[in-house]
XYZ file of C-alpha atoms in Angstrom:
645
model
C 21.569 105.087 1.298
C 25.621 104.969 0.648
C 28.452 107.131 1.964
C 31.762 106.965 -0.111
C 34.589 107.416 2.006
C 38.655 108.395 0.001
C 41.336 107.893 2.122
C 45.186 109.260 1.082
C 47.008 106.220 1.453
C 49.779 107.533 1.056
C 49.854 110.887 2.573
C 48.127 109.315 6.173
C 52.085 107.014 5.548
C 54.990 109.750 4.997
C 53.575 111.586 6.821
C 54.420 109.085 10.027
C 57.864 108.059 8.624
C 58.181 111.894 9.161
C 57.775 112.118 12.471
C 59.052 108.926 13.212
C 62.423 109.776 11.868
C 62.612 113.223 12.984
C 62.578 111.422 16.013
C 64.892 109.084 15.719
C 66.989 111.992 14.400
C 66.200 114.082 17.677
C 66.949 110.696 20.021
C 70.569 109.907 18.619
C 70.877 113.580 18.638
C 70.564 112.947 23.054
C 73.950 112.168 24.326
C 75.640 115.284 22.848
C 72.948 117.379 23.169
C 73.989 116.599 27.076
C 76.950 116.748 26.559
C 76.377 120.972 25.625
C 74.040 121.789 27.900
C 77.263 120.223 30.728
C 79.665 122.278 29.140
C 77.186 125.268 28.727
C 76.394 125.694 32.173
C 79.655 125.259 33.602
C 80.666 128.417 31.258
C 77.116 129.873 32.830
C 78.039 129.257 36.495
C 82.135 130.428 36.051
C 80.212 134.017 34.459
C 78.083 134.137 37.670
C 80.468 134.055 39.701
C 83.478 136.354 38.825
C 80.475 138.358 38.548
C 79.688 137.764 42.267
C 83.572 138.060 43.237
C 83.928 141.105 41.023
C 80.925 142.853 43.215
C 82.522 141.525 46.278
C 85.224 143.302 45.194
C 84.414 146.682 44.613
C 82.265 146.320 47.812
C 79.291 147.548 46.430
C 75.425 146.499 45.417
C 75.216 145.152 42.516
C 72.023 146.383 39.797
C 68.834 145.243 40.039
C 69.958 143.022 36.602
C 71.920 141.733 37.520
C 70.324 141.225 41.168
C 67.276 139.158 38.456
C 69.719 137.441 36.082
C 71.769 135.365 38.943
C 68.438 134.492 40.653
C 67.848 133.705 36.373
C 70.978 131.669 36.201
C 70.286 129.784 40.278
C 66.989 128.479 38.436
C 68.565 127.180 35.229
C 71.621 125.484 36.740
C 69.604 123.706 38.680
C 67.075 122.144 35.797
C 70.555 121.959 34.259
C 71.811 119.924 36.983
C 68.482 118.242 37.547
C 68.699 116.942 33.674
C 72.662 116.223 34.429
C 71.976 113.921 37.539
C 70.072 111.376 35.441
C 72.078 111.588 32.365
C 73.935 107.658 32.602
C 70.245 106.014 32.428
C 68.445 108.092 29.811
C 71.550 107.344 27.613
C 70.487 103.362 28.760
C 67.447 103.634 27.271
C 68.718 104.226 23.853
C 68.715 101.583 21.135
C 69.691 100.762 17.459
C 72.047 103.223 17.975
C 70.291 105.662 19.135
C 67.732 105.993 16.740
C 64.973 104.657 19.198
C 64.511 104.423 22.736
C 62.519 101.638 25.208
C 60.569 104.260 26.596
C 59.857 106.547 23.273
C 57.934 108.999 24.483
C 60.378 108.861 27.762
C 62.675 109.660 25.625
C 61.213 112.529 23.019
C 59.618 114.192 26.448
C 63.368 113.800 27.789
C 65.012 115.789 25.343
C 62.529 117.883 24.903
C 63.621 119.531 28.304
C 67.607 119.033 27.422
C 66.458 121.274 24.191
C 64.451 124.194 26.651
C 67.963 123.874 28.461
C 69.807 124.232 26.693
C 68.796 127.256 25.134
C 67.585 128.736 28.552
C 71.098 127.838 29.867
C 72.573 129.505 26.329
C 70.347 133.066 26.796
C 71.666 133.202 29.460
C 75.560 132.914 29.424
C 75.031 135.809 26.075
C 73.093 138.338 27.735
C 75.367 141.073 28.424
C 74.760 142.822 31.724
C 76.490 146.066 30.927
C 77.456 147.726 34.733
C 77.315 145.343 37.141
C 77.554 147.137 40.495
C 76.561 151.069 41.524
C 79.639 151.086 43.326
C 78.393 152.904 47.082
C 79.831 156.894 45.960
C 82.392 157.976 48.918
C 80.158 159.603 51.923
C 80.960 162.445 50.997
C 82.138 165.515 53.267
C 81.601 169.258 52.867
C 84.461 171.392 52.925
C 86.321 171.933 55.622
C 84.945 175.400 57.709
C 88.509 177.229 57.764
C 89.383 181.386 58.137
C 91.630 182.734 55.497
C 94.909 181.293 56.671
C 98.014 183.773 57.538
C 101.465 183.197 56.962
C 101.099 179.869 54.952
C 100.450 181.081 51.267
C 104.461 180.219 50.405
C 104.159 176.753 51.808
C 100.681 176.222 50.531
C 102.173 176.619 46.663
C 104.570 174.623 47.152
C 102.707 171.352 48.294
C 100.000 171.811 46.184
C 103.150 171.701 43.316
C 103.703 168.417 44.832
C 100.981 166.987 45.148
C 100.673 167.598 41.398
C 103.354 165.552 40.333
C 102.722 162.223 39.233
C 105.975 160.991 40.790
C 105.677 162.159 44.350
C 102.877 159.439 45.576
C 103.560 160.525 49.406
C 103.592 164.169 50.683
C 105.688 164.817 54.134
C 104.852 167.762 56.379
C 106.662 168.232 59.161
C 107.587 171.077 61.952
C 106.703 171.482 65.430
C 103.163 171.937 67.277
C 101.529 174.899 66.934
C 102.980 175.002 63.731
C 100.267 175.667 61.681
C 100.667 171.782 60.084
C 96.713 170.565 60.541
C 95.182 174.259 58.888
C 97.749 173.574 56.409
C 96.069 170.230 55.418
C 92.971 171.325 55.894
C 93.359 173.867 52.968
C 94.848 170.668 50.887
C 90.757 169.156 51.342
C 89.326 172.260 50.610
C 91.358 172.468 47.267
C 90.963 168.604 46.567
C 87.212 169.187 47.319
C 86.986 172.675 44.856
C 88.629 169.838 42.047
C 85.764 166.771 42.626
C 88.471 164.935 44.632
C 86.971 164.796 48.568
C 89.847 163.447 50.335
C 89.544 160.812 53.117
C 90.419 162.637 56.472
C 92.255 160.831 59.662
C 93.374 162.634 62.876
C 96.361 159.464 64.408
C 97.441 161.109 67.342
C 100.171 160.266 69.848
C 98.969 157.318 71.049
C 97.770 155.402 67.057
C 95.284 153.090 66.937
C 95.411 150.817 64.100
C 90.827 149.864 64.715
C 90.475 153.720 65.341
C 92.091 154.635 62.236
C 90.516 151.855 59.869
C 86.787 153.112 61.352
C 87.772 156.971 60.283
C 89.144 155.713 56.925
C 85.881 152.495 56.616
C 83.460 155.414 58.040
C 84.224 158.096 54.980
C 85.015 154.762 52.428
C 80.688 154.238 53.281
C 82.574 150.016 54.466
C 80.506 150.759 57.968
C 77.199 150.874 57.234
C 77.855 146.846 56.263
C 76.529 145.313 60.340
C 79.792 142.828 59.689
C 82.384 144.966 59.436
C 82.516 146.010 63.681
C 83.098 142.001 64.058
C 85.591 141.974 61.044
C 89.441 141.445 62.441
C 92.193 144.725 61.432
C 92.939 141.700 58.586
C 90.033 142.034 57.036
C 88.915 145.288 57.392
C 92.669 145.854 55.905
C 91.794 143.739 52.328
C 88.267 145.555 52.643
C 89.297 149.013 52.104
C 91.972 148.550 50.026
C 90.223 146.674 47.451
C 87.563 150.486 47.929
C 89.968 152.713 47.511
C 91.665 150.772 44.455
C 88.562 150.218 43.022
C 85.999 152.690 43.689
C 84.342 153.968 40.324
C 82.923 157.270 42.515
C 86.830 158.415 42.410
C 87.916 157.375 39.289
C 90.054 154.797 40.869
C 92.168 157.460 42.732
C 92.145 158.884 46.700
C 93.174 161.342 48.151
C 94.250 160.396 52.157
C 95.467 163.454 54.751
C 96.657 160.908 57.981
C 96.573 164.573 61.022
C 98.844 163.790 63.504
C 102.124 161.312 63.593
C 103.926 160.696 65.929
C 105.642 157.206 64.485
C 106.178 154.613 61.410
C 102.683 153.448 60.048
C 102.244 150.059 58.898
C 100.210 151.794 55.947
C 99.122 147.999 54.398
C 98.555 146.753 57.706
C 95.441 149.529 57.710
C 94.969 148.776 54.111
C 96.115 152.011 51.966
C 97.681 150.450 48.938
C 100.971 152.705 48.264
C 102.119 151.928 44.860
C 98.857 153.921 42.901
C 100.244 156.425 40.787
C 98.115 158.654 40.722
C 96.778 159.010 44.380
C 97.588 160.827 47.639
C 98.870 159.966 50.839
C 99.378 163.158 52.887
C 100.580 163.514 56.292
C 101.678 165.321 59.265
C 103.822 164.914 61.851
C 106.460 167.265 64.289
C 109.643 164.729 63.219
C 111.108 164.893 60.399
C 112.736 161.172 60.367
C 109.027 159.925 59.657
C 108.685 161.482 56.576
C 111.559 159.277 55.686
C 110.166 156.161 57.883
C 106.916 157.128 55.575
C 108.766 156.750 52.874
C 107.728 160.359 51.348
C 108.642 161.387 48.354
C 108.839 165.285 48.897
C 109.286 166.558 52.592
C 108.127 169.923 53.651
C 109.408 171.727 56.386
C 106.134 174.409 58.043
C 107.730 177.561 59.228
C 107.154 179.376 61.901
C 105.602 182.808 60.298
C 107.708 185.834 59.682
C 107.381 189.026 62.020
C 104.808 190.718 59.029
C 103.553 187.323 58.920
C 102.782 186.881 62.323
C 101.727 190.611 63.296
C 98.971 190.401 60.592
C 97.881 186.499 61.861
C 97.568 188.744 66.079
C 95.796 191.289 64.982
C 93.368 189.566 63.063
C 92.023 189.019 67.115
C 92.676 193.041 68.222
C 90.602 195.400 67.639
C 91.558 198.379 65.423
C 90.226 200.763 67.927
C 92.476 199.410 70.842
C 96.170 199.405 68.518
C 95.524 203.548 68.387
C 95.777 203.963 71.152
C 99.169 205.354 72.124
C 101.548 203.626 73.529
C 99.992 199.408 72.905
C 100.649 198.794 69.060
C 104.912 198.773 70.177
C 103.838 196.886 73.218
C 101.204 194.278 70.946
C 103.782 194.278 68.944
C 106.607 192.954 71.601
C 104.211 190.346 72.646
C 103.417 189.076 69.052
C 107.006 189.219 68.898
C 106.883 187.462 71.958
C 105.294 184.377 70.140
C 108.203 183.340 67.948
C 105.892 182.905 64.905
C 103.748 179.631 66.506
C 100.679 179.636 64.863
C 99.272 178.639 67.744
C 100.213 180.442 69.967
C 100.017 184.293 68.875
C 95.989 183.012 67.765
C 96.064 182.070 71.599
C 97.912 184.689 72.925
C 96.011 187.526 71.147
C 92.357 186.424 72.028
C 93.495 186.581 75.486
C 94.611 190.141 75.248
C 92.141 190.990 73.008
C 90.123 192.775 75.577
C 92.848 194.763 77.420
C 92.717 198.274 77.270
C 95.188 199.801 78.641
C 99.024 200.385 78.807
C 100.030 199.415 82.264
C 97.144 195.295 81.260
C 99.254 195.498 77.928
C 102.900 196.201 80.023
C 102.308 193.672 82.543
C 101.517 190.765 79.979
C 104.555 191.750 77.647
C 106.809 191.398 81.276
C 104.432 188.669 82.168
C 105.643 186.456 78.679
C 109.304 187.414 78.808
C 110.228 186.255 82.380
C 107.714 182.973 81.694
C 110.230 182.601 78.547
C 113.152 182.537 79.946
C 112.605 179.925 82.387
C 112.900 177.222 79.716
C 115.510 176.584 77.125
C 114.367 173.476 75.001
C 111.320 175.094 72.348
C 108.481 172.613 73.854
C 109.387 174.266 77.093
C 108.936 178.230 75.274
C 105.792 176.893 73.512
C 104.548 176.004 76.355
C 105.296 179.078 78.553
C 103.879 181.165 75.430
C 100.298 179.140 75.546
C 100.889 179.112 79.575
C 100.236 182.900 79.185
C 96.264 182.243 78.612
C 96.241 179.922 81.518
C 97.929 182.252 84.473
C 95.330 185.039 82.251
C 92.235 183.115 84.017
C 90.264 185.070 86.133
C 90.653 182.496 88.694
C 91.920 179.351 90.415
C 88.459 177.579 90.460
C 88.354 178.060 85.656
C 91.810 177.007 86.154
C 91.606 174.241 88.056
C 88.270 173.104 85.275
C 91.030 173.783 82.229
C 93.489 171.342 83.840
C 90.934 169.223 84.965
C 90.710 168.672 81.204
C 93.682 166.975 80.088
C 92.695 163.866 82.468
C 90.812 162.128 79.316
C 92.905 161.507 76.377
C 94.019 162.647 73.448
C 91.572 164.218 70.650
C 88.625 163.145 73.301
C 85.221 164.541 73.087
C 84.427 165.565 76.655
C 80.837 166.278 77.106
C 80.491 168.706 78.677
C 77.743 167.797 80.706
C 79.451 165.459 82.731
C 82.487 167.848 83.176
C 80.070 169.778 84.452
C 79.154 167.077 87.103
C 82.949 166.107 87.426
C 83.755 170.192 88.395
C 80.539 171.068 90.770
C 81.312 167.662 92.731
C 85.054 168.971 93.014
C 83.656 172.585 94.901
C 85.217 173.931 91.662
C 82.046 175.147 90.352
C 80.756 177.242 93.461
C 76.681 178.533 93.994
C 73.797 177.830 95.890
C 70.776 175.620 93.258
C 72.750 172.497 92.004
C 70.759 172.140 89.004
C 70.026 175.544 87.798
C 73.248 177.986 89.084
C 75.812 175.581 89.014
C 75.201 174.118 85.701
C 75.074 177.554 84.273
C 77.915 178.975 85.922
C 79.163 175.974 84.604
C 78.797 176.892 81.549
C 79.386 179.644 81.569
C 82.961 179.000 82.682
C 83.080 176.424 79.592
C 82.304 179.118 77.619
C 85.497 181.215 79.279
C 87.933 179.072 77.814
C 86.578 178.220 74.376
C 86.323 182.162 73.396
C 90.263 182.063 74.952
C 90.910 179.243 72.578
C 92.008 177.043 75.058
C 89.191 174.071 73.889
C 87.796 173.889 71.195
C 83.300 173.272 71.168
C 82.205 170.559 69.069
C 78.355 169.491 68.657
C 77.239 165.419 67.711
C 73.887 164.834 67.351
C 72.447 167.331 69.505
C 75.408 167.107 72.527
C 77.800 169.434 73.567
C 81.501 168.081 73.469
C 84.404 170.020 74.371
C 88.856 169.640 73.576
C 91.619 169.980 73.735
C 94.381 171.126 70.890
C 97.394 168.531 71.626
C 99.629 170.950 72.574
C 96.475 172.349 74.513
C 96.218 169.477 76.529
C 100.420 169.055 76.597
C 100.796 172.156 78.092
C 98.178 171.849 80.646
C 99.463 168.164 81.610
C 103.405 169.835 82.043
C 101.552 172.992 84.820
C 99.758 170.020 86.340
C 102.375 167.645 86.972
C 103.121 167.239 90.003
C 99.321 166.885 91.553
C 97.881 164.694 88.053
C 99.657 160.408 87.449
C 97.786 160.925 83.840
C 97.382 157.370 81.710
C 95.228 157.579 79.339
C 94.186 155.832 75.957
C 97.917 154.591 76.130
C 96.858 151.309 75.405
C 98.030 149.957 79.107
C 97.740 146.660 79.951
C 97.589 146.386 83.313
C 98.246 149.139 86.452
C 101.030 151.568 86.957
C 103.229 151.456 90.197
C 101.068 152.178 93.157
C 104.481 154.367 94.607
C 103.981 156.367 90.747
C 100.793 158.067 91.452
C 100.046 157.344 95.312
C 101.013 160.857 95.699
C 98.928 162.557 93.758
C 95.304 164.645 93.176
C 93.869 163.196 90.540
C 94.823 160.031 88.159
C 93.175 159.161 85.347
C 93.463 155.629 84.007
C 90.909 155.763 81.065
C 90.647 153.745 78.045
C 92.580 151.735 78.265
C 93.552 147.128 78.236
C 94.263 147.186 82.157
C 92.249 144.199 83.787
C 93.473 143.183 87.472
C 93.620 145.762 90.011
C 94.605 144.203 92.495
C 97.639 145.949 94.938
C 95.600 148.362 97.261
C 97.268 151.746 97.002
C 97.594 154.966 100.016
C 96.364 157.299 98.206
C 94.590 160.112 101.191
C 94.804 162.674 98.875
C 93.630 161.685 96.393
C 90.029 162.932 95.095
C 89.249 162.005 90.786
C 90.189 158.380 89.865
C 88.750 157.848 86.474
C 89.103 153.922 85.319
C 86.963 154.015 82.661
C 87.345 152.518 79.512
C 88.358 149.668 80.339
C 86.647 146.473 79.472
C 87.469 143.769 81.139
C 88.460 145.326 84.033
C 88.881 144.078 87.503
C 89.171 145.517 91.372
C 90.098 144.024 94.278
C 87.715 144.419 97.279
C 90.058 146.744 99.921
C 91.423 148.093 96.454
C 89.156 151.237 98.031
C 90.007 151.070 101.402
C 92.338 154.167 101.821
C 90.735 156.723 99.825
C 89.273 159.040 102.380
C 89.466 161.101 100.559
C 87.747 160.926 96.901
C 84.517 162.214 94.693
C 84.681 161.646 91.464
C 84.689 158.023 90.420
C 84.561 157.060 87.293
C 83.962 153.131 85.957
C 81.533 153.750 83.274
C 82.515 151.853 80.076
C 83.846 148.976 81.494
C 82.134 145.487 82.241
C 81.429 145.275 85.920
C 78.561 142.891 87.187
C 79.237 144.137 90.632
C 80.840 147.259 92.475
C 83.785 145.916 94.840
C 81.704 146.242 98.295
C 85.238 148.295 99.528
C 83.623 150.459 97.681
C 81.103 152.084 100.831
C 84.077 152.586 102.342
C 84.002 155.877 100.081
C 83.015 158.003 102.576
C 83.075 161.107 100.925
C 82.150 160.061 97.202
C 80.287 162.476 95.604
C 79.558 161.461 92.150
C 79.359 157.956 90.379
C 79.227 156.741 86.719
C 78.100 153.214 85.969
C 76.778 154.128 83.028
C 77.705 151.508 79.919
C 78.285 148.696 82.705
C 77.146 145.708 82.882
C 76.303 145.537 86.511
C 73.313 143.640 88.029
C 72.443 145.350 91.338
C 72.936 148.039 92.479
C 73.938 147.552 96.532
C 71.810 148.509 99.302
C 74.617 149.670 100.846
C 75.566 152.538 98.667
C 73.237 154.323 100.935
C 76.096 154.607 103.063
C 77.572 156.623 100.516
C 76.193 159.852 102.373
C 77.790 162.560 100.425
C 76.765 161.249 97.035
C 75.010 164.055 94.485
C 75.195 162.138 91.462
C 74.781 158.870 90.174
C 75.086 157.766 86.621
C 74.073 154.602 85.804
C 73.054 155.150 82.085
C 73.216 152.281 79.404
C 73.056 149.068 82.178
C 70.905 147.316 80.457
C 72.319 144.376 82.559
C 70.723 146.210 85.519
C 68.317 143.739 87.068
C 66.962 145.223 91.366
C 67.964 148.663 92.785
C 66.434 147.922 96.234
C 63.723 150.196 97.333
C 64.183 152.946 99.177
C 68.373 152.873 98.212
C 67.248 156.352 96.170
C 65.242 157.577 98.702
C 68.410 156.575 101.069
C 70.421 158.786 99.647
C 69.895 162.837 101.149
C 72.614 164.347 98.345
C 71.139 163.044 95.822
C 70.713 165.378 92.700
C 71.746 164.369 90.387
C 70.328 160.370 88.987
C 70.636 159.518 85.074
C 69.430 157.303 83.731
C 68.950 157.383 79.877
C 68.495 153.564 78.685
C 67.994 152.288 81.906
C 66.477 149.111 81.382
C 65.221 148.265 84.284
C 62.994 150.899 86.438
C 60.030 148.554 88.680
C 57.383 150.846 89.471
C 58.033 150.710 92.705
C 60.466 152.554 92.487
C 59.043 155.750 91.264
C 58.175 157.755 94.973
C 61.562 156.894 95.229
C 62.873 158.745 92.082
C 60.163 161.145 93.037
C 61.831 161.890 96.981
C 64.739 162.914 94.825
């Protein structure tokens, strides 16, 4: 049985030849393909770097699509680099003018990989990404709560007309303290909010601090969410602020910056604020016309005191209309309002103080006090203080007055925690009663509330904690009143302790929030009752520093890097309040039991504390307040000590 087999020899030979020819042609393009791969790989890398730079400049997060594209790019570049690393060896394998290879199979596989890599790089390089980043929006704040302003309408309209002009980028508002500059810029802030452009707001204060201003601006720009922010130098922060303000798509690359209470020239470039942005606006307030010139303000507006009619309208906002209808009181009230010389802060403060008065005798006395006090002082600042001092003089007793003056020990614009303040006031016997924890603390809140209600303190709440602060003009007035008994250099960035001669006779001394590193001089301070050294982080204190402070009642060493207490602290036989919170103290010395009058001990946030001698706490017979929040050390052996308190 036979089988017939037919083979198309010609077709077979032609097919083999065709495949060999195509492979030979493909191999002949290998060198060109490698050159193209190198060029396109470099273009892709450049585009990837440009995209990354843009994300960094705009201080924003990349879109998920862009992040995925970067991942593909990294993979494609790695593959291309791997192929290009063997470029020379693969070319040397070619023969017959590049049409064949000494290892044909290997070369064909390599060529196929090169072509695939070329296609991948080409596709990534040409991909349209659209938007690159989703800008982190400016932290949008609500409008500032503000009672309807009185008497500032004309000045506001003038300021707003300046701000809508394109060629005015910097506006300076100047005038005496308490004249209403801050109220005016609050109006401007709210007006911009209504247009959809939320301003950045920063209070500068007398003791200008670059880090503080950058922190406030950075927080509102969303930069403080970055963990690296706090570690960066001011120069780097300035660059980031500048980039954010220049490239903020959320605000269409425009910004409005309000700087309240400038006392001298500020280098805006040092802060990071670009001044050449034609559509952006910078508004600042100051007490000095010369500062407006130094700041290169394109428009300068003086905020004048109110007219008599405007002043009367503002004054009567806090006075019950029924009281003004009592015969004889209205003319006296008008005279009291005139004594305020159109100063809004004085009008508000004094009207709140006089609002409960319902008799002719009270109003007559108020007018007499204001008139006599005013005549004693020649310059305007002292006239302002004397007028504001009326509210101080009207406080119910000397204890409440002393509570008010005590608040001036803290730095300008400082938020004073109510509970901490009450601790100090109780120990200083400025709040008195029977029961330390209940009656006295309630009395402390009541007295502070009275100071708030008459406009001498301002209340704030943050994260469930109650604070008070002093308006800077009110604080200046308080320091003026207490100048013979207080020595206050808080928040002034001092590098060393002022000479002892300046303060050894003072009753209260505040050197808090400075940069003092060494305290070596031993003063004679027999009358010193309060000493604030807190916030001087690197401070070291001579062991004998406290030896002549027998009357010291309140000592605040908080927020310093003290690792151990000076041995001389045991000489403080009258000490009732010791604040060590936020220090790096490692051990409470047993010798603290010699502080027989100690009523309040604060060791909150003492994360390095590793030892509290047993029975130390229970040996402090007068101890009534022990603050240990976030105190990392708590030995079960000490539990009995704490229970005994």
